[in-house]
PDB file of N, CA and C in Angstrom:
ATOM      1  N   MET A   1      22.640  66.693   6.096  1.00  0.00           N
ATOM      2  CA  MET A   1      21.230  66.965   6.239  1.00  0.00           C
ATOM      3  C   MET A   1      21.051  68.466   6.131  1.00  0.00           C
ATOM      4  N   THR A   2      20.077  68.868   5.376  1.00  0.00           N
ATOM      5  CA  THR A   2      19.708  70.273   5.293  1.00  0.00           C
ATOM      6  C   THR A   2      18.228  70.387   5.618  1.00  0.00           C
ATOM      7  N   GLY A   3      17.817  71.563   6.007  1.00  0.00           N
ATOM      8  CA  GLY A   3      16.410  71.733   6.330  1.00  0.00           C
ATOM      9  C   GLY A   3      16.035  73.182   6.459  1.00  0.00           C
ATOM     10  N   ASP A   4      14.740  73.416   6.529  1.00  0.00           N
ATOM     11  CA  ASP A   4      14.232  74.761   6.748  1.00  0.00           C
ATOM     12  C   ASP A   4      12.893  74.680   7.478  1.00  0.00           C
ATOM     13  N   SER A   5      12.876  75.136   8.687  1.00  0.00           N
ATOM     14  CA  SER A   5      11.651  75.228   9.484  1.00  0.00           C
ATOM     15  C   SER A   5      10.888  73.916   9.592  1.00  0.00           C
ATOM     16  N   GLY A   6      11.591  72.829   9.780  1.00  0.00           N
ATOM     17  CA  GLY A   6      10.933  71.557  10.002  1.00  0.00           C
ATOM     18  C   GLY A   6      10.972  70.597   8.834  1.00  0.00           C
ATOM     19  N   ASP A   7      11.281  71.059   7.627  1.00  0.00           N
ATOM     20  CA  ASP A   7      11.423  70.152   6.487  1.00  0.00           C
ATOM     21  C   ASP A   7      12.886  69.754   6.359  1.00  0.00           C
ATOM     22  N   CYS A   8      13.139  68.494   6.034  1.00  0.00           N
ATOM     23  CA  CYS A   8      14.516  68.002   5.924  1.00  0.00           C
ATOM     24  C   CYS A   8      14.757  67.291   4.605  1.00  0.00           C
ATOM     25  N   TRP A   9      15.986  67.384   4.159  1.00  0.00           N
ATOM     26  CA  TRP A   9      16.466  66.605   3.032  1.00  0.00           C
ATOM     27  C   TRP A   9      17.811  66.042   3.442  1.00  0.00           C
ATOM     28  N   ALA A  10      17.942  64.757   3.401  1.00  0.00           N
ATOM     29  CA  ALA A  10      19.194  64.118   3.775  1.00  0.00           C
ATOM     30  C   ALA A  10      19.527  63.064   2.732  1.00  0.00           C
ATOM     31  N   GLY A  11      20.808  62.838   2.532  1.00  0.00           N
ATOM     32  CA  GLY A  11      21.185  61.816   1.577  1.00  0.00           C
ATOM     33  C   GLY A  11      22.677  61.597   1.538  1.00  0.00           C
ATOM     34  N   PHE A  12      23.049  60.546   0.860  1.00  0.00           N
ATOM     35  CA  PHE A  12      24.460  60.286   0.608  1.00  0.00           C
ATOM     36  C   PHE A  12      24.575  59.488  -0.682  1.00  0.00           C
ATOM     37  N   ALA A  13      25.744  59.571  -1.282  1.00  0.00           N
ATOM     38  CA  ALA A  13      25.996  58.873  -2.541  1.00  0.00           C
ATOM     39  C   ALA A  13      27.402  58.291  -2.499  1.00  0.00           C
ATOM     40  N   PHE A  14      27.584  57.187  -3.193  1.00  0.00           N
ATOM     41  CA  PHE A  14      28.899  56.561  -3.247  1.00  0.00           C
ATOM     42  C   PHE A  14      28.978  55.662  -4.466  1.00  0.00           C
ATOM     43  N   ARG A  15      30.202  55.257  -4.810  1.00  0.00           N
ATOM     44  CA  ARG A  15      30.431  54.320  -5.912  1.00  0.00           C
ATOM     45  C   ARG A  15      31.043  53.054  -5.373  1.00  0.00           C
ATOM     46  N   LEU A  16      30.633  51.947  -5.958  1.00  0.00           N
ATOM     47  CA  LEU A  16      31.162  50.636  -5.594  1.00  0.00           C
ATOM     48  C   LEU A  16      31.879  50.030  -6.789  1.00  0.00           C
ATOM     49  N   ARG A  17      32.992  49.396  -6.522  1.00  0.00           N
ATOM     50  CA  ARG A  17      33.642  48.591  -7.549  1.00  0.00           C
ATOM     51  C   ARG A  17      33.144  47.168  -7.338  1.00  0.00           C
ATOM     52  N   THR A  18      32.395  46.644  -8.301  1.00  0.00           N
ATOM     53  CA  THR A  18      31.748  45.353  -8.143  1.00  0.00           C
ATOM     54  C   THR A  18      31.460  44.728  -9.501  1.00  0.00           C
ATOM     55  N   ASP A  19      31.270  43.426  -9.495  1.00  0.00           N
ATOM     56  CA  ASP A  19      30.839  42.744 -10.718  1.00  0.00           C
ATOM     57  C   ASP A  19      29.336  42.473 -10.692  1.00  0.00           C
ATOM     58  N   ARG A  20      28.641  42.914  -9.640  1.00  0.00           N
ATOM     59  CA  ARG A  20      27.192  42.742  -9.515  1.00  0.00           C
ATOM     60  C   ARG A  20      26.457  43.800 -10.324  1.00  0.00           C
ATOM     61  N   PRO A  21      25.302  43.475 -10.854  1.00  0.00           N
ATOM     62  CA  PRO A  21      24.533  44.466 -11.620  1.00  0.00           C
ATOM     63  C   PRO A  21      23.900  45.519 -10.702  1.00  0.00           C
ATOM     64  N   ALA A  22      23.646  46.684 -11.265  1.00  0.00           N
ATOM     65  CA  ALA A  22      23.076  47.797 -10.500  1.00  0.00           C
ATOM     66  C   ALA A  22      21.747  47.426  -9.850  1.00  0.00           C
ATOM     67  N   GLU A  23      20.923  46.631 -10.524  1.00  0.00           N
ATOM     68  CA  GLU A  23      19.617  46.248  -9.974  1.00  0.00           C
ATOM     69  C   GLU A  23      19.778  45.433  -8.686  1.00  0.00           C
ATOM     70  N   GLU A  24      20.757  44.552  -8.648  1.00  0.00           N
ATOM     71  CA  GLU A  24      21.003  43.750  -7.447  1.00  0.00           C
ATOM     72  C   GLU A  24      21.498  44.627  -6.302  1.00  0.00           C
ATOM     73  N   ILE A  25      22.380  45.565  -6.605  1.00  0.00           N
ATOM     74  CA  ILE A  25      22.890  46.490  -5.586  1.00  0.00           C
ATOM     75  C   ILE A  25      21.747  47.330  -5.035  1.00  0.00           C
ATOM     76  N   GLN A  26      20.860  47.813  -5.888  1.00  0.00           N
ATOM     77  CA  GLN A  26      19.730  48.611  -5.435  1.00  0.00           C
ATOM     78  C   GLN A  26      18.829  47.812  -4.502  1.00  0.00           C
ATOM     79  N   ARG A  27      18.514  46.582  -4.870  1.00  0.00           N
ATOM     80  CA  ARG A  27      17.667  45.736  -3.998  1.00  0.00           C
ATOM     81  C   ARG A  27      18.343  45.497  -2.644  1.00  0.00           C
ATOM     82  N   TYR A  28      19.651  45.295  -2.663  1.00  0.00           N
ATOM     83  CA  TYR A  28      20.389  45.077  -1.419  1.00  0.00           C
ATOM     84  C   TYR A  28      20.241  46.278  -0.479  1.00  0.00           C
ATOM     85  N   TYR A  29      20.465  47.478  -0.994  1.00  0.00           N
ATOM     86  CA  TYR A  29      20.377  48.669  -0.147  1.00  0.00           C
ATOM     87  C   TYR A  29      18.937  49.010   0.238  1.00  0.00           C
ATOM     88  N   GLU A  30      17.969  48.684  -0.594  1.00  0.00           N
ATOM     89  CA  GLU A  30      16.571  48.905  -0.218  1.00  0.00           C
ATOM     90  C   GLU A  30      16.186  48.040   0.980  1.00  0.00           C
ATOM     91  N   ALA A  31      16.809  46.878   1.131  1.00  0.00           N
ATOM     92  CA  ALA A  31      16.508  45.971   2.244  1.00  0.00           C
ATOM     93  C   ALA A  31      17.423  46.181   3.454  1.00  0.00           C
ATOM     94  N   ALA A  32      18.383  47.083   3.367  1.00  0.00           N
ATOM     95  CA  ALA A  32      19.357  47.291   4.449  1.00  0.00           C
ATOM     96  C   ALA A  32      18.682  47.847   5.708  1.00  0.00           C
ATOM     97  N   PRO A  33      19.195  47.487   6.901  1.00  0.00           N
ATOM     98  CA  PRO A  33      18.599  47.959   8.151  1.00  0.00           C
ATOM     99  C   PRO A  33      18.521  49.482   8.264  1.00  0.00           C
ATOM    100  N   PHE A  34      19.483  50.214   7.723  1.00  0.00           N
ATOM    101  CA  PHE A  34      19.430  51.673   7.853  1.00  0.00           C
ATOM    102  C   PHE A  34      18.281  52.289   7.070  1.00  0.00           C
ATOM    103  N   MET A  35      17.628  51.508   6.211  1.00  0.00           N
ATOM    104  CA  MET A  35      16.493  52.020   5.453  1.00  0.00           C
ATOM    105  C   MET A  35      15.203  52.020   6.263  1.00  0.00           C
ATOM    106  N   ARG A  36      15.242  51.475   7.473  1.00  0.00           N
ATOM    107  CA  ARG A  36      14.055  51.545   8.330  1.00  0.00           C
ATOM    108  C   ARG A  36      13.819  52.992   8.715  1.00  0.00           C
ATOM    109  N   THR A  37      12.579  53.376   8.745  1.00  0.00           N
ATOM    110  CA  THR A  37      12.260  54.777   8.999  1.00  0.00           C
ATOM    111  C   THR A  37      11.808  54.978  10.439  1.00  0.00           C
ATOM    112  N   ASP A  38      11.744  56.232  10.833  1.00  0.00           N
ATOM    113  CA  ASP A  38      11.140  56.575  12.114  1.00  0.00           C
ATOM    114  C   ASP A  38       9.913  57.433  11.827  1.00  0.00           C
ATOM    115  N   GLU A  39       9.331  57.998  12.854  1.00  0.00           N
ATOM    116  CA  GLU A  39       8.101  58.761  12.642  1.00  0.00           C
ATOM    117  C   GLU A  39       8.338  60.044  11.848  1.00  0.00           C
ATOM    118  N   HIS A  40       9.591  60.467  11.707  1.00  0.00           N
ATOM    119  CA  HIS A  40       9.892  61.695  10.980  1.00  0.00           C
ATOM    120  C   HIS A  40      10.360  61.426   9.550  1.00  0.00           C
ATOM    121  N   PHE A  41      11.189  60.425   9.386  1.00  0.00           N
ATOM    122  CA  PHE A  41      11.758  60.138   8.068  1.00  0.00           C
ATOM    123  C   PHE A  41      11.100  58.894   7.497  1.00  0.00           C
ATOM    124  N   SER A  42      10.164  59.095   6.598  1.00  0.00           N
ATOM    125  CA  SER A  42       9.415  57.959   6.083  1.00  0.00           C
ATOM    126  C   SER A  42       9.474  57.841   4.564  1.00  0.00           C
ATOM    127  N   GLU A  43      10.084  58.784   3.895  1.00  0.00           N
ATOM    128  CA  GLU A  43      10.167  58.741   2.442  1.00  0.00           C
ATOM    129  C   GLU A  43      11.608  58.489   2.027  1.00  0.00           C
ATOM    130  N   LEU A  44      12.025  57.242   2.029  1.00  0.00           N
ATOM    131  CA  LEU A  44      13.392  56.888   1.654  1.00  0.00           C
ATOM    132  C   LEU A  44      13.423  56.385   0.225  1.00  0.00           C
ATOM    133  N   SER A  45      14.520  56.668  -0.463  1.00  0.00           N
ATOM    134  CA  SER A  45      14.668  56.178  -1.823  1.00  0.00           C
ATOM    135  C   SER A  45      16.110  55.753  -2.070  1.00  0.00           C
ATOM    136  N   VAL A  46      16.274  54.774  -2.937  1.00  0.00           N
ATOM    137  CA  VAL A  46      17.589  54.299  -3.357  1.00  0.00           C
ATOM    138  C   VAL A  46      17.595  54.246  -4.873  1.00  0.00           C
ATOM    139  N   SER A  47      18.646  54.764  -5.454  1.00  0.00           N
ATOM    140  CA  SER A  47      18.867  54.646  -6.896  1.00  0.00           C
ATOM    141  C   SER A  47      20.245  54.052  -7.104  1.00  0.00           C
ATOM    142  N   ALA A  48      20.364  53.163  -8.070  1.00  0.00           N
ATOM    143  CA  ALA A  48      21.665  52.596  -8.416  1.00  0.00           C
ATOM    144  C   ALA A  48      21.747  52.499  -9.927  1.00  0.00           C
ATOM    145  N   TRP A  49      22.905  52.836 -10.461  1.00  0.00           N
ATOM    146  CA  TRP A  49      23.081  52.735 -11.908  1.00  0.00           C
ATOM    147  C   TRP A  49      24.526  52.364 -12.217  1.00  0.00           C
ATOM    148  N   GLN A  50      24.674  51.710 -13.354  1.00  0.00           N
ATOM    149  CA  GLN A  50      25.965  51.229 -13.814  1.00  0.00           C
ATOM    150  C   GLN A  50      26.760  52.408 -14.364  1.00  0.00           C
ATOM    151  N   VAL A  51      27.936  52.659 -13.790  1.00  0.00           N
ATOM    152  CA  VAL A  51      28.804  53.740 -14.238  1.00  0.00           C
ATOM    153  C   VAL A  51      29.771  53.225 -15.303  1.00  0.00           C
ATOM    154  N   SER A  52      30.300  52.032 -15.056  1.00  0.00           N
ATOM    155  CA  SER A  52      31.199  51.374 -16.003  1.00  0.00           C
ATOM    156  C   SER A  52      31.043  49.872 -15.804  1.00  0.00           C
ATOM    157  N   SER A  53      31.828  49.096 -16.504  1.00  0.00           N
ATOM    158  CA  SER A  53      31.667  47.643 -16.411  1.00  0.00           C
ATOM    159  C   SER A  53      31.928  47.109 -15.007  1.00  0.00           C
ATOM    160  N   ASP A  54      32.683  47.837 -14.189  1.00  0.00           N
ATOM    161  CA  ASP A  54      32.980  47.353 -12.839  1.00  0.00           C
ATOM    162  C   ASP A  54      32.632  48.363 -11.736  1.00  0.00           C
ATOM    163  N   GLN A  55      31.800  49.372 -12.046  1.00  0.00           N
ATOM    164  CA  GLN A  55      31.420  50.351 -11.034  1.00  0.00           C
ATOM    165  C   GLN A  55      29.921  50.633 -11.074  1.00  0.00           C
ATOM    166  N   VAL A  56      29.349  50.715  -9.874  1.00  0.00           N
ATOM    167  CA  VAL A  56      27.942  51.066  -9.702  1.00  0.00           C
ATOM    168  C   VAL A  56      27.882  52.286  -8.785  1.00  0.00           C
ATOM    169  N   SER A  57      27.097  53.262  -9.162  1.00  0.00           N
ATOM    170  CA  SER A  57      26.873  54.441  -8.341  1.00  0.00           C
ATOM    171  C   SER A  57      25.562  54.253  -7.586  1.00  0.00           C
ATOM    172  N   VAL A  58      25.567  54.606  -6.292  1.00  0.00           N
ATOM    173  CA  VAL A  58      24.398  54.439  -5.428  1.00  0.00           C
ATOM    174  C   VAL A  58      24.070  55.783  -4.788  1.00  0.00           C
ATOM    175  N   ASP A  59      22.795  56.137  -4.779  1.00  0.00           N
ATOM    176  CA  ASP A  59      22.326  57.382  -4.182  1.00  0.00           C
ATOM    177  C   ASP A  59      21.165  57.055  -3.248  1.00  0.00           C
ATOM    178  N   VAL A  60      21.279  57.467  -1.988  1.00  0.00           N
ATOM    179  CA  VAL A  60      20.239  57.223  -0.986  1.00  0.00           C
ATOM    180  C   VAL A  60      19.757  58.584  -0.495  1.00  0.00           C
ATOM    181  N   GLY A  61      18.451  58.775  -0.472  1.00  0.00           N
ATOM    182  CA  GLY A  61      17.913  60.056  -0.031  1.00  0.00           C
ATOM    183  C   GLY A  61      16.646  59.893   0.779  1.00  0.00           C
ATOM    184  N   THR A  62      16.344  60.925   1.569  1.00  0.00           N
ATOM    185  CA  THR A  62      15.117  60.938   2.354  1.00  0.00           C
ATOM    186  C   THR A  62      14.596  62.362   2.456  1.00  0.00           C
ATOM    187  N   THR A  63      13.302  62.465   2.596  1.00  0.00           N
ATOM    188  CA  THR A  63      12.647  63.749   2.805  1.00  0.00           C
ATOM    189  C   THR A  63      11.713  63.606   4.001  1.00  0.00           C
ATOM    190  N   SER A  64      11.669  64.632   4.816  1.00  0.00           N
ATOM    191  CA  SER A  64      10.761  64.631   5.953  1.00  0.00           C
ATOM    192  C   SER A  64      10.048  65.960   6.013  1.00  0.00           C
ATOM    193  N   SER A  65       8.767  65.928   6.224  1.00  0.00           N
ATOM    194  CA  SER A  65       8.020  67.167   6.425  1.00  0.00           C
ATOM    195  C   SER A  65       7.360  67.166   7.793  1.00  0.00           C
ATOM    196  N   GLY A  66       7.950  66.409   8.714  1.00  0.00           N
ATOM    197  CA  GLY A  66       7.418  66.379  10.069  1.00  0.00           C
ATOM    198  C   GLY A  66       7.779  67.650  10.824  1.00  0.00           C
ATOM    199  N   ALA A  67       6.820  68.301  11.344  1.00  0.00           N
ATOM    200  CA  ALA A  67       7.061  69.545  12.087  1.00  0.00           C
ATOM    201  C   ALA A  67       7.729  69.244  13.434  1.00  0.00           C
ATOM    202  N   TRP A  68       8.480  70.188  13.897  1.00  0.00           N
ATOM    203  CA  TRP A  68       9.103  70.165  15.214  1.00  0.00           C
ATOM    204  C   TRP A  68      10.205  69.125  15.364  1.00  0.00           C
ATOM    205  N   ASP A  69      10.797  68.693  14.278  1.00  0.00           N
ATOM    206  CA  ASP A  69      11.967  67.835  14.357  1.00  0.00           C
ATOM    207  C   ASP A  69      13.187  68.735  14.403  1.00  0.00           C
ATOM    208  N   LEU A  70      13.828  68.828  15.551  1.00  0.00           N
ATOM    209  CA  LEU A  70      14.941  69.778  15.743  1.00  0.00           C
ATOM    210  C   LEU A  70      16.143  69.450  14.875  1.00  0.00           C
ATOM    211  N   ARG A  71      16.215  68.228  14.322  1.00  0.00           N
ATOM    212  CA  ARG A  71      17.321  67.892  13.420  1.00  0.00           C
ATOM    213  C   ARG A  71      17.226  68.701  12.141  1.00  0.00           C
ATOM    214  N   CYS A  72      16.096  69.304  11.864  1.00  0.00           N
ATOM    215  CA  CYS A  72      15.848  69.960  10.585  1.00  0.00           C
ATOM    216  C   CYS A  72      15.887  71.478  10.648  1.00  0.00           C
ATOM    217  N   TRP A  73      16.163  72.050  11.772  1.00  0.00           N
ATOM    218  CA  TRP A  73      16.143  73.505  11.900  1.00  0.00           C
ATOM    219  C   TRP A  73      17.499  74.074  11.610  1.00  0.00           C
TER     220      TRP A  73
END
């Protein structure tokens, strides 16, 4: 997580070895419990794309512009 004076950017990325298509993986992570937001982090996004025939890359990110969130200072 990085931030400056109350604004935050947080994210993580990983690759999966799978025979499932990228669209299915993206829908799965969009519905995952960790995608629930709180009053500070409400702009979550998931991207997934096919890297090779058996690998999918996944990127999860969030932005917060809530003031006074000490996690962002």
